[in-house]
Short mmCIF file of C-alpha atoms and ligand atoms in Angstrom, two decimals:
data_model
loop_
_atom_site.label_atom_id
_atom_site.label_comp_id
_atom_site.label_asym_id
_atom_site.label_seq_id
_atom_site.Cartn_x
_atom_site.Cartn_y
_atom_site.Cartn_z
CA UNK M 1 -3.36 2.34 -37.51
CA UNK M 2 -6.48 2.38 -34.72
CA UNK M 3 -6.63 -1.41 -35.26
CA UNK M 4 -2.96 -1.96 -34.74
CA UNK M 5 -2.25 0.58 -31.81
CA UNK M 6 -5.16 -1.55 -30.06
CA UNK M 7 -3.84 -4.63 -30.51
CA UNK M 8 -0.21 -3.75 -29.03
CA UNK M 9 -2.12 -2.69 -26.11
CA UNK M 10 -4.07 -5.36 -25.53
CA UNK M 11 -1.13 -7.41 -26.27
CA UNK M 12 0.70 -5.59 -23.52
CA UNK M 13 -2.07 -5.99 -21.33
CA UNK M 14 -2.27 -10.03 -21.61
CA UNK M 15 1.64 -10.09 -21.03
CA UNK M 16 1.19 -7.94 -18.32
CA UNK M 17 -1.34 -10.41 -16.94
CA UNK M 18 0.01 -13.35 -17.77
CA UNK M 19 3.38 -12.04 -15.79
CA UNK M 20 1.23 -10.87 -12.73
CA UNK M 21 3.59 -12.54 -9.98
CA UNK M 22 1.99 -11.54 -6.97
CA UNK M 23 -1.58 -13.08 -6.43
CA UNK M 24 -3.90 -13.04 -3.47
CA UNK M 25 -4.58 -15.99 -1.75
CA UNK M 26 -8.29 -16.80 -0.74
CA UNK M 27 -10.20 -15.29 2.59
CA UNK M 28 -9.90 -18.61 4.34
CA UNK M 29 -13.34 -18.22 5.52
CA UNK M 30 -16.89 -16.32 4.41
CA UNK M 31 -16.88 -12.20 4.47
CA UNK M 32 -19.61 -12.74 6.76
CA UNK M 33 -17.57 -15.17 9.28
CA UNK M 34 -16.16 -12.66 11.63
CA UNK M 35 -20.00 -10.61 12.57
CA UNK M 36 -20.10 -9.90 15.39
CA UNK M 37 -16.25 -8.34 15.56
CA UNK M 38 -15.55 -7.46 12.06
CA UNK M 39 -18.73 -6.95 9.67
CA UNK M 40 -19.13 -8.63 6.69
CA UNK M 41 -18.98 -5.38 4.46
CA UNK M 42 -15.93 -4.55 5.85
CA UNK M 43 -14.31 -7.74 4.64
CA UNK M 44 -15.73 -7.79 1.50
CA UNK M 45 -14.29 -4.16 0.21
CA UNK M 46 -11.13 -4.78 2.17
CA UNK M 47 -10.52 -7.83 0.28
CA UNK M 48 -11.72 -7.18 -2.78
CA UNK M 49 -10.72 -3.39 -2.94
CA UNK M 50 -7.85 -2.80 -0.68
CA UNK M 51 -6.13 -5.65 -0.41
CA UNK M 52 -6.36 -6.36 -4.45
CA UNK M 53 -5.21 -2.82 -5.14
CA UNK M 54 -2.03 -3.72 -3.08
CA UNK M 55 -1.17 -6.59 -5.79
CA UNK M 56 -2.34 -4.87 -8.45
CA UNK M 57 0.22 -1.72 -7.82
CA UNK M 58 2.89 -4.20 -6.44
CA UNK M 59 3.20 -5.88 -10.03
CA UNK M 60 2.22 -3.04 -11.54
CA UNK M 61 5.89 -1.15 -9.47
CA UNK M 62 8.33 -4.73 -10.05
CA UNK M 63 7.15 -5.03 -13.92
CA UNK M 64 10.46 -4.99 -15.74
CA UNK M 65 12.25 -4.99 -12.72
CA UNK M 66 14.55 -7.73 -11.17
CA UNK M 67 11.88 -7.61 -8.09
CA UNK M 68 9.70 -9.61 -10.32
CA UNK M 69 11.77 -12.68 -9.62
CA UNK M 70 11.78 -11.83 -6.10
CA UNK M 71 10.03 -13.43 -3.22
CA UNK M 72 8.13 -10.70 -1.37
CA UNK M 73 10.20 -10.86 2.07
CA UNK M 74 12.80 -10.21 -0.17
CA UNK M 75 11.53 -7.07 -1.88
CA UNK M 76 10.49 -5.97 2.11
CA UNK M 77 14.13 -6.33 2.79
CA UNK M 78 15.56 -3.69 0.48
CA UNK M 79 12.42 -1.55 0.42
CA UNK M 80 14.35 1.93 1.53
CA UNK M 81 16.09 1.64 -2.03
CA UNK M 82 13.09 1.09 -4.45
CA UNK M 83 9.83 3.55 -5.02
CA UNK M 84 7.41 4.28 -2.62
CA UNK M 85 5.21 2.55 -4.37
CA UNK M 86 7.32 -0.59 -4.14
CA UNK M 87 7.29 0.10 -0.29
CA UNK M 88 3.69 0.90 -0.26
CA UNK M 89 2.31 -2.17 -2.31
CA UNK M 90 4.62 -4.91 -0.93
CA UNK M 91 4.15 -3.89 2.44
CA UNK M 92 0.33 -3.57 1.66
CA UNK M 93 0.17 -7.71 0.03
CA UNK M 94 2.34 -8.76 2.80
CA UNK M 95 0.65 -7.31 5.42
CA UNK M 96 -2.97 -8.47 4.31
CA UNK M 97 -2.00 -11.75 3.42
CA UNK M 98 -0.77 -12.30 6.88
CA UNK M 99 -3.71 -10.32 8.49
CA UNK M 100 -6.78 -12.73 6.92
CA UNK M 101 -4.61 -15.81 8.20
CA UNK M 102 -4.59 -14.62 11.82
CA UNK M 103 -8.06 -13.96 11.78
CA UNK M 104 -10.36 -16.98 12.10
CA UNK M 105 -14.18 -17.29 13.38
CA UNK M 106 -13.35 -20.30 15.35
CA UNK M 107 -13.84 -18.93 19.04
CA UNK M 108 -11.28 -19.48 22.29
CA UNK M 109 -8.23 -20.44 20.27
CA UNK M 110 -5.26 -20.33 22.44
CA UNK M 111 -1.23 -19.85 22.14
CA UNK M 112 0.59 -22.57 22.17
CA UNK M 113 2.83 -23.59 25.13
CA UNK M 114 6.00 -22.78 24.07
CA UNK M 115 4.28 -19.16 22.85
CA UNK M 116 2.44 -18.58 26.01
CA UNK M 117 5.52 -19.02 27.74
CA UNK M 118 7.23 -16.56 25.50
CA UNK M 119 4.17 -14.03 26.03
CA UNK M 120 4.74 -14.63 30.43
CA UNK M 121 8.21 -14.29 30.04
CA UNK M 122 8.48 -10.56 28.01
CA UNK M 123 5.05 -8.89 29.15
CA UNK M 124 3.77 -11.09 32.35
CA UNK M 125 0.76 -12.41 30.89
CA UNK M 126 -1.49 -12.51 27.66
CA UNK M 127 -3.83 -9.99 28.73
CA UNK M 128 -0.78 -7.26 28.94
CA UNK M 129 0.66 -8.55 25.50
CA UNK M 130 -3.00 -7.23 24.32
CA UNK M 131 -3.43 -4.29 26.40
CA UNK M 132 0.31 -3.13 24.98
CA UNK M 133 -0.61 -4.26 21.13
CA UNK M 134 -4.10 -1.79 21.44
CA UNK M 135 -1.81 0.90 23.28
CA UNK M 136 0.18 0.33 20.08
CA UNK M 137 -2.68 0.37 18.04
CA UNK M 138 -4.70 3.38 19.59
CA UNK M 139 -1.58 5.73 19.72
CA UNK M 140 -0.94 5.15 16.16
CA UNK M 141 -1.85 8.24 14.84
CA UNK M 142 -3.16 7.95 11.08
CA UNK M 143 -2.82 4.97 9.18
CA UNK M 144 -0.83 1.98 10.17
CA UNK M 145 0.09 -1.36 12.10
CA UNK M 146 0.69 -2.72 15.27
CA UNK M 147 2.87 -5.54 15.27
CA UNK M 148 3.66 -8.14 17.65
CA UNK M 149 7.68 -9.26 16.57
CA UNK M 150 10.01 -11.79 16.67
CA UNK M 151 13.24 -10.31 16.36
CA UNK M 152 16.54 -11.49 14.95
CA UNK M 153 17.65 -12.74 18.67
CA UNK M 154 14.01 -14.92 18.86
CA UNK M 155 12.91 -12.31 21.51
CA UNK M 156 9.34 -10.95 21.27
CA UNK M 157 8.74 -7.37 20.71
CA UNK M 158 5.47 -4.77 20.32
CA UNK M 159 5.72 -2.15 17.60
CA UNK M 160 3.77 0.18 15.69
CA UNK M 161 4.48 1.42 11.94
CA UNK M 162 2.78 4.20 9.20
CA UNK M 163 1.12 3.70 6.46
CA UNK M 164 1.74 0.11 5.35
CA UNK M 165 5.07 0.02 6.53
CA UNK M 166 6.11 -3.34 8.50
CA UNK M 167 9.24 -5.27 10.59
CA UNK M 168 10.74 -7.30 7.56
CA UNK M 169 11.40 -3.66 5.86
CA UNK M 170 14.72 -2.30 6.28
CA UNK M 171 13.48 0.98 7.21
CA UNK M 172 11.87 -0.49 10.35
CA UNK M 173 13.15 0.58 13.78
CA UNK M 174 12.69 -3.11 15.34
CA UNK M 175 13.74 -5.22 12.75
CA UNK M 176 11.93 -9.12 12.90
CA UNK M 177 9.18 -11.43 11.62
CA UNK M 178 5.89 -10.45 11.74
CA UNK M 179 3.68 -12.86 13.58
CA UNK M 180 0.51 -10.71 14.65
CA UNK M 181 -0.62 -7.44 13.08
CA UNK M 182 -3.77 -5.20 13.77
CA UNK M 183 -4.40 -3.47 10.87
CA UNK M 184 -5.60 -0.15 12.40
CA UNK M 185 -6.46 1.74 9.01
CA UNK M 186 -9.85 3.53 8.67
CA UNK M 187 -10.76 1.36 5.69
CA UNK M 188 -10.57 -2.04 8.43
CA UNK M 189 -12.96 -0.90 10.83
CA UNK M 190 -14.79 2.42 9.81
CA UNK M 191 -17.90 1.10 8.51
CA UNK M 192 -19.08 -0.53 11.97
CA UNK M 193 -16.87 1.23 14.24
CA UNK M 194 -16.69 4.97 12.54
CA UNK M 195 -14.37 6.82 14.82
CA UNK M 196 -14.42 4.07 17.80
CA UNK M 197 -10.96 2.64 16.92
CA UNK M 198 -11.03 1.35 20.31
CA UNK M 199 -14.32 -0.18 20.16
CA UNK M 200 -12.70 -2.11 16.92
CA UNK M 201 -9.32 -2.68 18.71
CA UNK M 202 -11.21 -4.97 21.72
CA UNK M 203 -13.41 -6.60 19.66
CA UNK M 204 -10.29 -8.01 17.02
CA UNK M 205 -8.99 -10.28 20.20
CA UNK M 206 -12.59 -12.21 19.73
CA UNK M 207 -11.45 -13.25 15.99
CA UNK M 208 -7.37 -13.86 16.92
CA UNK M 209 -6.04 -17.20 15.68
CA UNK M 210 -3.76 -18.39 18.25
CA UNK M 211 -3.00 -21.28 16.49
CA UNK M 212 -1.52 -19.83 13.30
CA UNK M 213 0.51 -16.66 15.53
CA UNK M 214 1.88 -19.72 17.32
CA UNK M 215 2.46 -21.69 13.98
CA UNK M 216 4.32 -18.55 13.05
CA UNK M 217 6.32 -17.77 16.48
CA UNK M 218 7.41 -21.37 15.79
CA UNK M 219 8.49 -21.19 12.76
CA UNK M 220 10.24 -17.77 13.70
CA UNK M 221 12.31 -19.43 16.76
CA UNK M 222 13.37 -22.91 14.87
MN1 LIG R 1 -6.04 -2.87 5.34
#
């Protein structure tokens, strides 16, 4: 009876595996890339740990579940009628996945025209489009996000969200794509930074890629 109850469960175990939908992509670059700004430790457990816990309970939540046929923006979009574990763990895999692509070690990368024009137009200049995403960032009190949006009229807009909460979710007061986020969690800067959230805040413009936030605001307006 031992020998069969522990082959249904490793059974359900492989099927469960096999299913897995949601996957993590790879860190585009080394843990150690971003030194300097963002430690290579740091990376490493949020990666590994964080981040892979977020897929983990995300197919863990949809298993069984029309979700699992899903895409993830999808899922994001009716999040205020599933679990909060749905909401947690799909906002947690979206929200990383997007935050190691806008990340890169290569330095002075710039917005694009047509973004940089969007950036003049709605805050007067790049530097106050940062100083107004670390406001957003700073003020968050606990765990969350700050987001720079592109909402449904092509407009850009700053916001902050809890927990890992973000603009594609219907729950979300300014509704949008997400084409920047500062993950301002403990677990992304604590280890170098300990309770200096500023200190990590100034140092994440150093590691921005331009080039993919304006790949995104792009792809956002079309
Ligand atoms: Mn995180």
């Amino acid at each position: 009876m031992k020998v069969l109850k522990l082959t249904a469960v490793s059974f359900l175990m492989a099927a469960q595996f096999v299913s897995a939908q949601f996957k993590q992509t790879p860190l585009p670059y080394a843990y150690n890339a971003l030194e300097g700004s963002i430690d290579a430790q740091t990376m490493e457990i949020h990666y590994t740990k964080h981040a892979a816990g977020y897929v983990t309970n995300l197919n863990k939540a949809v298993a069984g579940t029309p979700m699992e046929k899903e895409s993830i923006e999808k899922i994001l979009s009716h999040v205020s009628k599933e679990s909060q574990a749905v909401r947690n763990n799909a906002g947690g895999h979206y929200n990383h996945e997007l935050f190691w692509t806008i990340l890169t070690p290569e330095k002075n990368t710039q917005p694009s025209a047509k973004l940089t024009k969007a950036i003049n137009d709605t805050f007067g200049s790049l530097d106050a489009l940062k100083e107004k995403l670390s406001k957003a960032g700073a003020d968050r009190f606990g765990s969350g996000w700050a987001w720079l949006v592109v909402t449904g009229d092509k407009k850009l807009a700053v916001s902050s969200l809890p927990n890992q909460d973000n603009p594609l979710m219907d729950i979300s007061d300014i509704k949008g794509t997400p084409i920047l986020g500062i993950d301002v969690w403990e677990h992304a800067y604590y280890l170098k930074y300990q309770n200096k959230r500023a200190d990590y805040l100034n140092a994440f413009w150093n590691v921005v890629n331009w080039k993919e936030v304006s790949r995104r605001y792009e792809e956002a307006v079309k």
